[in-house]
Coordinates of C-alpha atoms in Angstrom, one line a residue:
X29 CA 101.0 108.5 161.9
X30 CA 97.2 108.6 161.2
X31 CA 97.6 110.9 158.3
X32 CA 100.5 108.5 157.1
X33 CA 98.2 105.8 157.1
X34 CA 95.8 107.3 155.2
X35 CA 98.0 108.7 152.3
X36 CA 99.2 104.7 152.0
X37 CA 95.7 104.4 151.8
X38 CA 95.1 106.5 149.0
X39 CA 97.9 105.6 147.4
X40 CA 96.8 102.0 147.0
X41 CA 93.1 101.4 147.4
X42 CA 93.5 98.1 146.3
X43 CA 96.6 96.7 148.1
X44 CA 94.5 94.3 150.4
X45 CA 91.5 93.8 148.1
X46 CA 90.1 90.7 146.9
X47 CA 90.7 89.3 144.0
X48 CA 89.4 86.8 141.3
X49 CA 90.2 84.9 138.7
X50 CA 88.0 82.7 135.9
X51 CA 90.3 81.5 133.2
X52 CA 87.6 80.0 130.3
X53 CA 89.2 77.3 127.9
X54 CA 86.9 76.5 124.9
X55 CA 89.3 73.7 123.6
X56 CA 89.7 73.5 119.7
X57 CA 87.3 76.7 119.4
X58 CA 88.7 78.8 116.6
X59 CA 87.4 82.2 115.0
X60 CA 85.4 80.2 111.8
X61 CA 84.0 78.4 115.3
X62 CA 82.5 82.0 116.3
X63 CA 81.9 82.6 112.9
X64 CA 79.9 79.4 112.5
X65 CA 78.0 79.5 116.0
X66 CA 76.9 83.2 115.0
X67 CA 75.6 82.6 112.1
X68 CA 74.0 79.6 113.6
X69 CA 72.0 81.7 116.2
X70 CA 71.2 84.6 113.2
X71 CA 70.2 82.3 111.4
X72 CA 67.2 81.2 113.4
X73 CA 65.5 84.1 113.6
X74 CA 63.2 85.4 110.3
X75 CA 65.9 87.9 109.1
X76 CA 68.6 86.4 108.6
X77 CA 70.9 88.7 107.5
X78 CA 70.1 91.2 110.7
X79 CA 73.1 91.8 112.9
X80 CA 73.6 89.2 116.0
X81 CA 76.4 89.5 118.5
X82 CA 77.3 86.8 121.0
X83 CA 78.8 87.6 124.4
X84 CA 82.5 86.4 123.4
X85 CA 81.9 89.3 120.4
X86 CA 82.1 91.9 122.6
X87 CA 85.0 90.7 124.7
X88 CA 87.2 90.1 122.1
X89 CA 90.5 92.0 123.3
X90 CA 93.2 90.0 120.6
X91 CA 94.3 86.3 120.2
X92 CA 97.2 83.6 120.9
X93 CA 99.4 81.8 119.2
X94 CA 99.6 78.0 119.8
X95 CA 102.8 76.4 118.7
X96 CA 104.1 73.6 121.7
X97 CA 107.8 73.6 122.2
X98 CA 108.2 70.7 119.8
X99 CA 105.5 71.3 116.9
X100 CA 104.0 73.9 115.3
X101 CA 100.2 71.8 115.8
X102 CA 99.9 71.7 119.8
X103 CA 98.0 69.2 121.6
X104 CA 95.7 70.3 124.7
X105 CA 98.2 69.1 127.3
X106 CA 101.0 71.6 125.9
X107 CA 98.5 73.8 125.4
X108 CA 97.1 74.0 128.6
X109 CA 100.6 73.3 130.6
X110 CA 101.5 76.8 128.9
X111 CA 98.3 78.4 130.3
X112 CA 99.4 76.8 133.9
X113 CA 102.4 77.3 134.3
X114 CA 103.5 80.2 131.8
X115 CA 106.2 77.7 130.0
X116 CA 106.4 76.0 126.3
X117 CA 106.6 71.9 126.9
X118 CA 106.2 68.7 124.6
X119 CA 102.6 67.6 123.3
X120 CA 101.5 65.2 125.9
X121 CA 103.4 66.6 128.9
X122 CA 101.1 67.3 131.5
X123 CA 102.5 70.4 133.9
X124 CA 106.0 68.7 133.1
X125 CA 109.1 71.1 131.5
X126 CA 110.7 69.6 128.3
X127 CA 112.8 68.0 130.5
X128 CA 109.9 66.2 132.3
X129 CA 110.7 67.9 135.5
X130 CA 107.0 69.1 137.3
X131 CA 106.7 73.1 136.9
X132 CA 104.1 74.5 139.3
X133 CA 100.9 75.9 138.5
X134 CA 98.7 79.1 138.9
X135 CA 96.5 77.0 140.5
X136 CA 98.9 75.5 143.0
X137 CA 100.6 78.8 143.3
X138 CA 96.9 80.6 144.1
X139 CA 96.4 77.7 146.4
X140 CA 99.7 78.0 148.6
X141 CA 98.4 82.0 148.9
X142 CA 95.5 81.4 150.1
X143 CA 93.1 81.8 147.0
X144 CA 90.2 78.7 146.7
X145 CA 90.5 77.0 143.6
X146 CA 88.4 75.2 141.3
X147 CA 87.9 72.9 138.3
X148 CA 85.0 72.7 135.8
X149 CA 85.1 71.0 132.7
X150 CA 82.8 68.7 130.4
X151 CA 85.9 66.2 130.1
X152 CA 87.0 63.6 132.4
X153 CA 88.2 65.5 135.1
X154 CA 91.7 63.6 134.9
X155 CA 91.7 65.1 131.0
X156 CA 94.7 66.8 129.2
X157 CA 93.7 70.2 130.3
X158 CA 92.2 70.0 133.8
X159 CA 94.9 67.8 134.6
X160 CA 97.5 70.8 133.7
X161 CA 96.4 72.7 136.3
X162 CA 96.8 69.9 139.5
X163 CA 98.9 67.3 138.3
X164 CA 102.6 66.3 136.9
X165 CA 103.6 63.5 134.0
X166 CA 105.1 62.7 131.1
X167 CA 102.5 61.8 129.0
X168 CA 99.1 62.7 128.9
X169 CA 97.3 59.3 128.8
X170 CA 98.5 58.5 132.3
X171 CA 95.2 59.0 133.7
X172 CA 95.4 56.5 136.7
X173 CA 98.5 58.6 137.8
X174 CA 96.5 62.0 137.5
X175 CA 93.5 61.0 139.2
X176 CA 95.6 60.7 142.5
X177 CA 97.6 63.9 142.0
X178 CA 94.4 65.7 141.5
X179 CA 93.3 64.7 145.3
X180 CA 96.5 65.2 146.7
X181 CA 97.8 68.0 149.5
X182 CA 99.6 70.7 149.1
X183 CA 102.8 71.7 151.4
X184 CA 100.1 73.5 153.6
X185 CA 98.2 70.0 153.9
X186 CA 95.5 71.2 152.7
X187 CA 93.4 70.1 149.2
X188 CA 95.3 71.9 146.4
X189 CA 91.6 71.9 144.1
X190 CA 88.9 73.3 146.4
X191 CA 86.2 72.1 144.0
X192 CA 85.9 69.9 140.7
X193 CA 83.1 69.2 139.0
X194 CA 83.0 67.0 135.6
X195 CA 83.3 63.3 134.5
X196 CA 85.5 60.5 134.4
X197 CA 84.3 58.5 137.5
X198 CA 86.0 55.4 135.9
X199 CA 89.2 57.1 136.7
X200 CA 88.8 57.1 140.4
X201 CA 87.7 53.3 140.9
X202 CA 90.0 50.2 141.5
X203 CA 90.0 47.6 138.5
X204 CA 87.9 45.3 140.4
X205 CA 84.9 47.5 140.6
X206 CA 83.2 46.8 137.3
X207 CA 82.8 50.7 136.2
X208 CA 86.3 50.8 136.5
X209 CA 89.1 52.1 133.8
X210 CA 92.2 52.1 135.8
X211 CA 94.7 49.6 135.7
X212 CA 95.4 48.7 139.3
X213 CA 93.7 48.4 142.7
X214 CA 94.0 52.3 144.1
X215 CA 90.5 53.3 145.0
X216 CA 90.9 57.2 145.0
X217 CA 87.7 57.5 145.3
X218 CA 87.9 56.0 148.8
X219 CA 90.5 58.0 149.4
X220 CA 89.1 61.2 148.6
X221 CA 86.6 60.5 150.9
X222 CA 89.0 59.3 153.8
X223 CA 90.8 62.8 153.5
X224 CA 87.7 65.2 154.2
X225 CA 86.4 66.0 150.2
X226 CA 82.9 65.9 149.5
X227 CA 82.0 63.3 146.4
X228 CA 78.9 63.7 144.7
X229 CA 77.8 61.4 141.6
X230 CA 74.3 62.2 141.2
X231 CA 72.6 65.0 140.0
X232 CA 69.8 65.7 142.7
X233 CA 73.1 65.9 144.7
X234 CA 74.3 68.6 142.8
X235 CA 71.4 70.5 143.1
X236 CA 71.3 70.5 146.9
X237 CA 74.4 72.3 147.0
X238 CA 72.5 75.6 146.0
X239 CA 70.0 74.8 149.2
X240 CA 72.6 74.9 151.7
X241 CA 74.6 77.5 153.8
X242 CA 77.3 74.9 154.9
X243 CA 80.5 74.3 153.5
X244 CA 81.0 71.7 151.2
X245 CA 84.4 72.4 150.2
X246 CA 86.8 70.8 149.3
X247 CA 84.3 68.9 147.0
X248 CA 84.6 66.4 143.7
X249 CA 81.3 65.8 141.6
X250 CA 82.1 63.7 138.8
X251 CA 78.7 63.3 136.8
X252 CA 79.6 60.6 134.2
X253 CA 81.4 57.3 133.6
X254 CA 84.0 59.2 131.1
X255 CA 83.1 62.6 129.9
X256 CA 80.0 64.3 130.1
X257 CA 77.3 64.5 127.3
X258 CA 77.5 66.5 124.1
X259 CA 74.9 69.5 124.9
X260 CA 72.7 68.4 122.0
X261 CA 72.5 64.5 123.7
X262 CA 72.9 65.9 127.1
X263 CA 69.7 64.3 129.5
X264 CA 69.4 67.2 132.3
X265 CA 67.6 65.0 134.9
X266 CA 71.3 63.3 135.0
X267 CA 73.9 65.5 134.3
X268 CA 74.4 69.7 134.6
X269 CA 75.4 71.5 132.5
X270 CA 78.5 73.5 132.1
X271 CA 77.0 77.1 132.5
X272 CA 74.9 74.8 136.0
X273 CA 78.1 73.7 137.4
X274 CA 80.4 76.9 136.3
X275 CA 77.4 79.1 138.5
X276 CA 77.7 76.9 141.5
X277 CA 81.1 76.6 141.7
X278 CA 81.5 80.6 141.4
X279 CA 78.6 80.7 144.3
X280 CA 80.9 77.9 146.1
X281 CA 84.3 79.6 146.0
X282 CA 83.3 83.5 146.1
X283 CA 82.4 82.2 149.9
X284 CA 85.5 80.2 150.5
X285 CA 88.0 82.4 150.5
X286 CA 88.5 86.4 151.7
X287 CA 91.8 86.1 149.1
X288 CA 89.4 85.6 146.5
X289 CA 89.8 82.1 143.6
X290 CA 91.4 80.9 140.9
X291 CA 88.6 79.1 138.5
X292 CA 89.3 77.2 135.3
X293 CA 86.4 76.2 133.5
X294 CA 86.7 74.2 130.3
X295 CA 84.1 73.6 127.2
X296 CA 86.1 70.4 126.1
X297 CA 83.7 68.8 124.0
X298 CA 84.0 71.4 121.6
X299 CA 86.9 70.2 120.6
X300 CA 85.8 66.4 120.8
X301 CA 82.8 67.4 117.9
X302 CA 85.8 69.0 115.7
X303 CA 87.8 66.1 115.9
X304 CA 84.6 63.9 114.5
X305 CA 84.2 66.5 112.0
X306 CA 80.6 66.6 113.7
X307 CA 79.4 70.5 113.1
X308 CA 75.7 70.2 114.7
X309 CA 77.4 68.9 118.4
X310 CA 80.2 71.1 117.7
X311 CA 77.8 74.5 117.3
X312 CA 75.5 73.3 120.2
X313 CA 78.4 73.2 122.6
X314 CA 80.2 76.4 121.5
X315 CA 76.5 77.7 122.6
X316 CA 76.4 76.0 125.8
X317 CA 79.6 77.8 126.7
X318 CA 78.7 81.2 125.6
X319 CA 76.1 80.2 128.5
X320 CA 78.6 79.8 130.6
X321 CA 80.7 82.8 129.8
X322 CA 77.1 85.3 130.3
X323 CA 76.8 83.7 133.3
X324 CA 80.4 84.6 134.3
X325 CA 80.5 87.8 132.6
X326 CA 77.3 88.4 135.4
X327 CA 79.3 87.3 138.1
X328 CA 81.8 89.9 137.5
X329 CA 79.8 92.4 136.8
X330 CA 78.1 91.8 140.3
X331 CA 81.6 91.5 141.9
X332 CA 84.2 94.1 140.3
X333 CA 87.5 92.5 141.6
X334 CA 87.1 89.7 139.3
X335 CA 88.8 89.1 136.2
X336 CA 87.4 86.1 133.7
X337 CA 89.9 85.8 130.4
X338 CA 88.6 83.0 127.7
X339 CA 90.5 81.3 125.2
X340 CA 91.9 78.5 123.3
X341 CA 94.4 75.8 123.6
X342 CA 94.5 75.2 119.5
X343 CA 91.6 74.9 116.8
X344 CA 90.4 71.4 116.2
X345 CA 89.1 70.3 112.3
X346 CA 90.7 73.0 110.1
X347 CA 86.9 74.0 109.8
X348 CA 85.8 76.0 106.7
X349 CA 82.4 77.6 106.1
X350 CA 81.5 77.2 102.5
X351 CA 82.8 74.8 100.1
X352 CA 84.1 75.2 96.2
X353 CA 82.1 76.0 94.3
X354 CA 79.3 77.7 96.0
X355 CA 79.6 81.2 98.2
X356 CA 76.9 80.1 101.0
X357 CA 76.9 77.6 103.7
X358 CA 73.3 76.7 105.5
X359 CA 73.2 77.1 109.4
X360 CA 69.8 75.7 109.5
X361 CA 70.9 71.7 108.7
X362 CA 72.4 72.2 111.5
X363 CA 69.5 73.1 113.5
X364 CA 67.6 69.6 112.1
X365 CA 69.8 67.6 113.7
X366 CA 69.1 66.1 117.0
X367 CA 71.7 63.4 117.9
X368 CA 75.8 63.4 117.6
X369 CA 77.7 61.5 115.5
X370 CA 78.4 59.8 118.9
X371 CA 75.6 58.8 119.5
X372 CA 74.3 57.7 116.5
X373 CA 76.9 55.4 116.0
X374 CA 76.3 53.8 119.5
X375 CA 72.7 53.2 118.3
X376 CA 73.9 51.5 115.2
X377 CA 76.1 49.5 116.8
X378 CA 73.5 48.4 119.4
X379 CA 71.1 47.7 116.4
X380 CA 73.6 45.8 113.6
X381 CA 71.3 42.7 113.9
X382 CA 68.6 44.3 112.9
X383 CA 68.6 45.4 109.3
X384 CA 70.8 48.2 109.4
X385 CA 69.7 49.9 106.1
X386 CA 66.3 49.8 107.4
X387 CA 67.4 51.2 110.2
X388 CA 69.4 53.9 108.8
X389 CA 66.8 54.8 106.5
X390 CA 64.0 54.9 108.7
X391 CA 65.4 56.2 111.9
X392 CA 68.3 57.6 111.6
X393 CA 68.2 60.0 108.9
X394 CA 64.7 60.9 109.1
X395 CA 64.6 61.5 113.3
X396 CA 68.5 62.2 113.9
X397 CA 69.8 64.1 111.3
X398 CA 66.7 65.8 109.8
X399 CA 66.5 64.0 106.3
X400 CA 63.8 63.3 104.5
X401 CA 65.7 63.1 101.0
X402 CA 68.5 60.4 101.4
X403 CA 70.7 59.8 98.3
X404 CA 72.0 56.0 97.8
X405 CA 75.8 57.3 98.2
X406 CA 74.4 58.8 101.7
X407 CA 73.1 55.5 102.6
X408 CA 76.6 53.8 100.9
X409 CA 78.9 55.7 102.9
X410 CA 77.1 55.3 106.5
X411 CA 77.0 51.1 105.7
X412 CA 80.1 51.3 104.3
X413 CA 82.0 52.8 107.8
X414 CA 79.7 49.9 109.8
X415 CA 82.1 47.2 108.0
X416 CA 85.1 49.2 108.7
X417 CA 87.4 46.4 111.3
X418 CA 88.5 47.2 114.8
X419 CA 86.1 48.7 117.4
X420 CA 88.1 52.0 117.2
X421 CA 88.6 52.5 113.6
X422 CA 85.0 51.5 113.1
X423 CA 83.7 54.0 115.6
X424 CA 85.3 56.5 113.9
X425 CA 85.1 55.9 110.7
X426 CA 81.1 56.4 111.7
X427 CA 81.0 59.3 113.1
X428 CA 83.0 60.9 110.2
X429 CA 80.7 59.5 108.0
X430 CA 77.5 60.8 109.7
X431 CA 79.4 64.0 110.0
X432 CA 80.2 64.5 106.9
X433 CA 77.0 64.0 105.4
X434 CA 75.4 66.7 107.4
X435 CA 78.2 68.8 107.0
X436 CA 78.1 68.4 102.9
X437 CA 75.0 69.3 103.2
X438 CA 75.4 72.7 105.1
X439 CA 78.3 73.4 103.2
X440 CA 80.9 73.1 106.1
X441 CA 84.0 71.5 105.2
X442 CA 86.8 70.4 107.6
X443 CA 90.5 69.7 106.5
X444 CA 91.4 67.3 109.4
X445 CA 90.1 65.2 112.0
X446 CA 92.6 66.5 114.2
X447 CA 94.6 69.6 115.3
X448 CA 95.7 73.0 113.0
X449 CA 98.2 75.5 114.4
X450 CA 95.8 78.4 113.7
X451 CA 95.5 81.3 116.0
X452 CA 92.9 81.6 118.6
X453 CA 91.0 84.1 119.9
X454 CA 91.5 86.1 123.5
X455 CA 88.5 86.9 125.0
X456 CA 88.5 89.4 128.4
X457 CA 86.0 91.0 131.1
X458 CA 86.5 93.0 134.1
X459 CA 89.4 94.0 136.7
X460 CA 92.7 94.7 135.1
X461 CA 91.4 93.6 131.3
X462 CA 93.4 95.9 129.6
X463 CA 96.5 94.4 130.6
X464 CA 95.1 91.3 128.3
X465 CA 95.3 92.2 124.9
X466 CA 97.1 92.2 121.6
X467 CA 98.6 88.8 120.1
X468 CA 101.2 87.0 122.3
X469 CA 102.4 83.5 122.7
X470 CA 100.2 80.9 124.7
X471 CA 102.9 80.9 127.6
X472 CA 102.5 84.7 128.0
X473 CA 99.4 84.6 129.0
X474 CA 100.0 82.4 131.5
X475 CA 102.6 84.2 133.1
X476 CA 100.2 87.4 133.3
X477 CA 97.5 85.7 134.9
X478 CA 99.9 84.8 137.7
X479 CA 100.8 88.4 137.7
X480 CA 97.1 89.3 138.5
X481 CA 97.0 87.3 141.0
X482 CA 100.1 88.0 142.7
X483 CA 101.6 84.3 142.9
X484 CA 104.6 83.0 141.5
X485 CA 105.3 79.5 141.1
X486 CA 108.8 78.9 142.1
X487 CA 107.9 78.0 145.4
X488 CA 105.7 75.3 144.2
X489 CA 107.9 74.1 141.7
X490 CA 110.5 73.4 144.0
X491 CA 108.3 71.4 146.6
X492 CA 107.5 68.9 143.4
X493 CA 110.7 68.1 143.2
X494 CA 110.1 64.4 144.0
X495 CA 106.6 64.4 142.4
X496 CA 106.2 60.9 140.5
X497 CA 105.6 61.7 137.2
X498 CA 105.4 58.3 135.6
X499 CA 102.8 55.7 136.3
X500 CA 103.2 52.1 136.5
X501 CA 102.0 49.5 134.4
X502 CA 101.5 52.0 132.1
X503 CA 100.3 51.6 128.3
X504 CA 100.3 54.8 125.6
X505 CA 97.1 55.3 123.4
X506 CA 98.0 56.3 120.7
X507 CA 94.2 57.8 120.0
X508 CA 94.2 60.4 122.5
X509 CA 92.4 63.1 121.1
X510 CA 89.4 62.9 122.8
X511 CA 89.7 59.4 124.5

């Protein structure tokens, strides 16, 4: 019998073994965005033309296909529901099937098996592509809705996200508290603190969590009113930063769990600098989260039975590097800027009774974007998008104005402020990574990441069978791209 034993054993070393999981999403990062970010980096040194690599360059294993079940041009909630739960759905279903019936998730699946689980993104945490992985609706907008599932129990009772760390505290407040962005009375944040979880808001209370030996789990840390900071306007004595909050939560859940952890960690304001056309917030956080993925990529090379896979839900901007007529674009414009297009627009809004050409001309070009050489249909175009009507329209007709100037000037061009149906990259490191190559639809992927782990689930699927997927009182935006 002893002999027996061993053979079974030998046989299968790893039968029992721990096992780990970091699924990366760098939402609306395309190959020009590597390109671009590469060139960016090269660029800075004194020879330019000298080879530089970044760590997602020597992952690169094939790429994915994007398509939704209803368009060709996915949105990040089919995108990300195809990641979760290995099926095609709708743009703006959240972890619903096309027939809006709730599909589990790898991350509800690795939860009922005893895996930790975890959530890190730069979004709102109640975002199309967090909320894939924990929650069930219809439509995508239905934040209110999403922020409860997201603190809900699985069939075990227990948490079904271990940890979560981004923004979107608004989410997670009743109406009547004045930082509030929900449409009823539900304090989940109340609640998530009546059913055991952790909530942190402040940064020095992030930063304890590296000082301590206790527990903390199951823990939310929401770090902003709605998302987080672009990493070029990001102020670190208030928020972390994505590669910060991606290292604790791997510290966190690596001692959760003797199963091992499903983590999804998401660069989403990549994609929110595509859709403003925005190239010097777009390159600063595709830089951040190569961070992030070194800092994974150390993680499992310290601890061998992990697996981290990276990818995209879609490409955002259509984004070009050169334009007609001239073979060249120029990395270092980018590297004069200093401010989004976000945030430059909030400061001219906040300044319009103050001469705004004044201000434009001797603030924002000059410290903000670098320019010392302004033409008149520069100046024209910025004033021009401050008169445009409707808070909304005007806001972005701004930032595509301030975007575009920098990017004509670095030779960038962009064919949309939204979506393409390009390819993305697949990115891989570590246990079992050469089961994750080739070209293959978004869904497939899911459906081998649940194979690594072991979990199917059907199980889960069938215990949301009464899941509410719709939310009351409920309004659709139809400017959901990044808000």
């Amino acid at each position: 019998m002893i002999l027996v034993n061993l053979l079974l054993v030998a046989i299968a070393p790893h039968a029992y073994a721990k096992r780990n999981l970091v699924l990366m999403i760098s939402d609306g990062f395309g190959p020009t965005s590597e390109t671009m970010a590469r060139s960016f980096m090269q660029n800075m040194g004194t020879e330019s033309h000298e080879p530089w690599s970044s760590i997602l360059d020597s992952m690169l294993t094939g790429s994915i296909r994007t398509q939704s079940s209803n368009s060709l041009v996915t949105d990040s909630a089919a995108g990300a529901t195809a990641f979760a739960c290995g099926l095609k759905t709708h743009n703006g279903a959240i972890a619903v099937d096309t027939n809006g019936t709730p599909c589990g998730t790898i991350l509800e699946a690795a939860k009922n098996a005893g895996y930790a689980t975890g959530l890190v993104t730069t979004s709102r945490i109640t975002h199309a592509t967090p909320a894939s992985f924990a929650a069930h609706v219809v439509d995508r907008d239905m934040e209110d809705l999403i922020a409860m599932h997201m603190i809900s129990k699985n069939a075990t009772k227990h948490t079904k996200v271990d940890l979560m760390f981004g923004g979107g505290m608004c989410r997670f407040l009743p109406q009547s508290n004045d930082n509030s962005c929900r449409n009823d009375d539900v304090d989940v944040w109340q609640a998530a603190k009546d059913s055991g979880v952790t909530t942190l808001t402040r940064r020095s209370e992030f930063d304890l969590l590296s000082q301590t030996n206790q527990s903390m789990l199951p823990l939310i840390g929401l770090f902003a009113h709605s998302h987080m900071a672009y990493t070029i306007d990001r102020d670190s004595t208030s928020q972390p930063s994505l590669s910060e909050m991606t290292q604790t939560a791997l510290n966190l859940l690596d001692d959760t769990s003797d199963k091992g952890f499903f983590l999804m960690v998401e660069g989403a304001r990549i994609d929110m600098a595509g859709h403003d056309n925005d190239p010097a917030a777009h390159v600063h956080d595709i830089i951040e989260y190569w961070r992030t993925v070194q800092k994974v990529h150390q993680f499992v090379h310290s601890n061998p039975d992990t697996l981290v896979v990276s990818t995209s839900d879609h490409e955002t901007g259509g984004l070009a590097l050169g334009i007609d007529p001239e073979y060249t674009w120029h990395p270092r414009v980018l590297n004069q800027v200093t401010k989004s297009a976000e945030q430059v627009c909030s400061y001219l809004f906040r300044t319009q009774k103050q001469d705004v050409t004044e201000v434009i001309e001797d603030h924002v070009f000059p410290k903000y974007l670098g320019i010392d050489n302004h033409t008149q249909a520069e100046l024209d175009v910025v004033v021009d998008a401050l008169q445009v009507k409707g808070g909304d329209g005007r806001h972005k007709a701004c930032k595509h104005a301030i975007g575009g100037i920098v990017s004509k000037r670095a030779r960038v061009g962009w064919s949309t402020g939204g979506h393409t149906g390009a390819d993305v990259g697949l990115y891989a490191y570590g246990n079992q990574m050469h089961k994750i190559k080739g070209n293959m639809e978004n869904s497939h992927l899911g459906t081998l990441l649940m194979q690594y782990l072991d979990v199917s689930p059907s199980q889960v699927t069938k215990a949301l069978a009464n899941t509410a997927t719709r939310q009351l009182a409920f309004f659709h935006s139809p400017h959901h791209d990044h808000d």
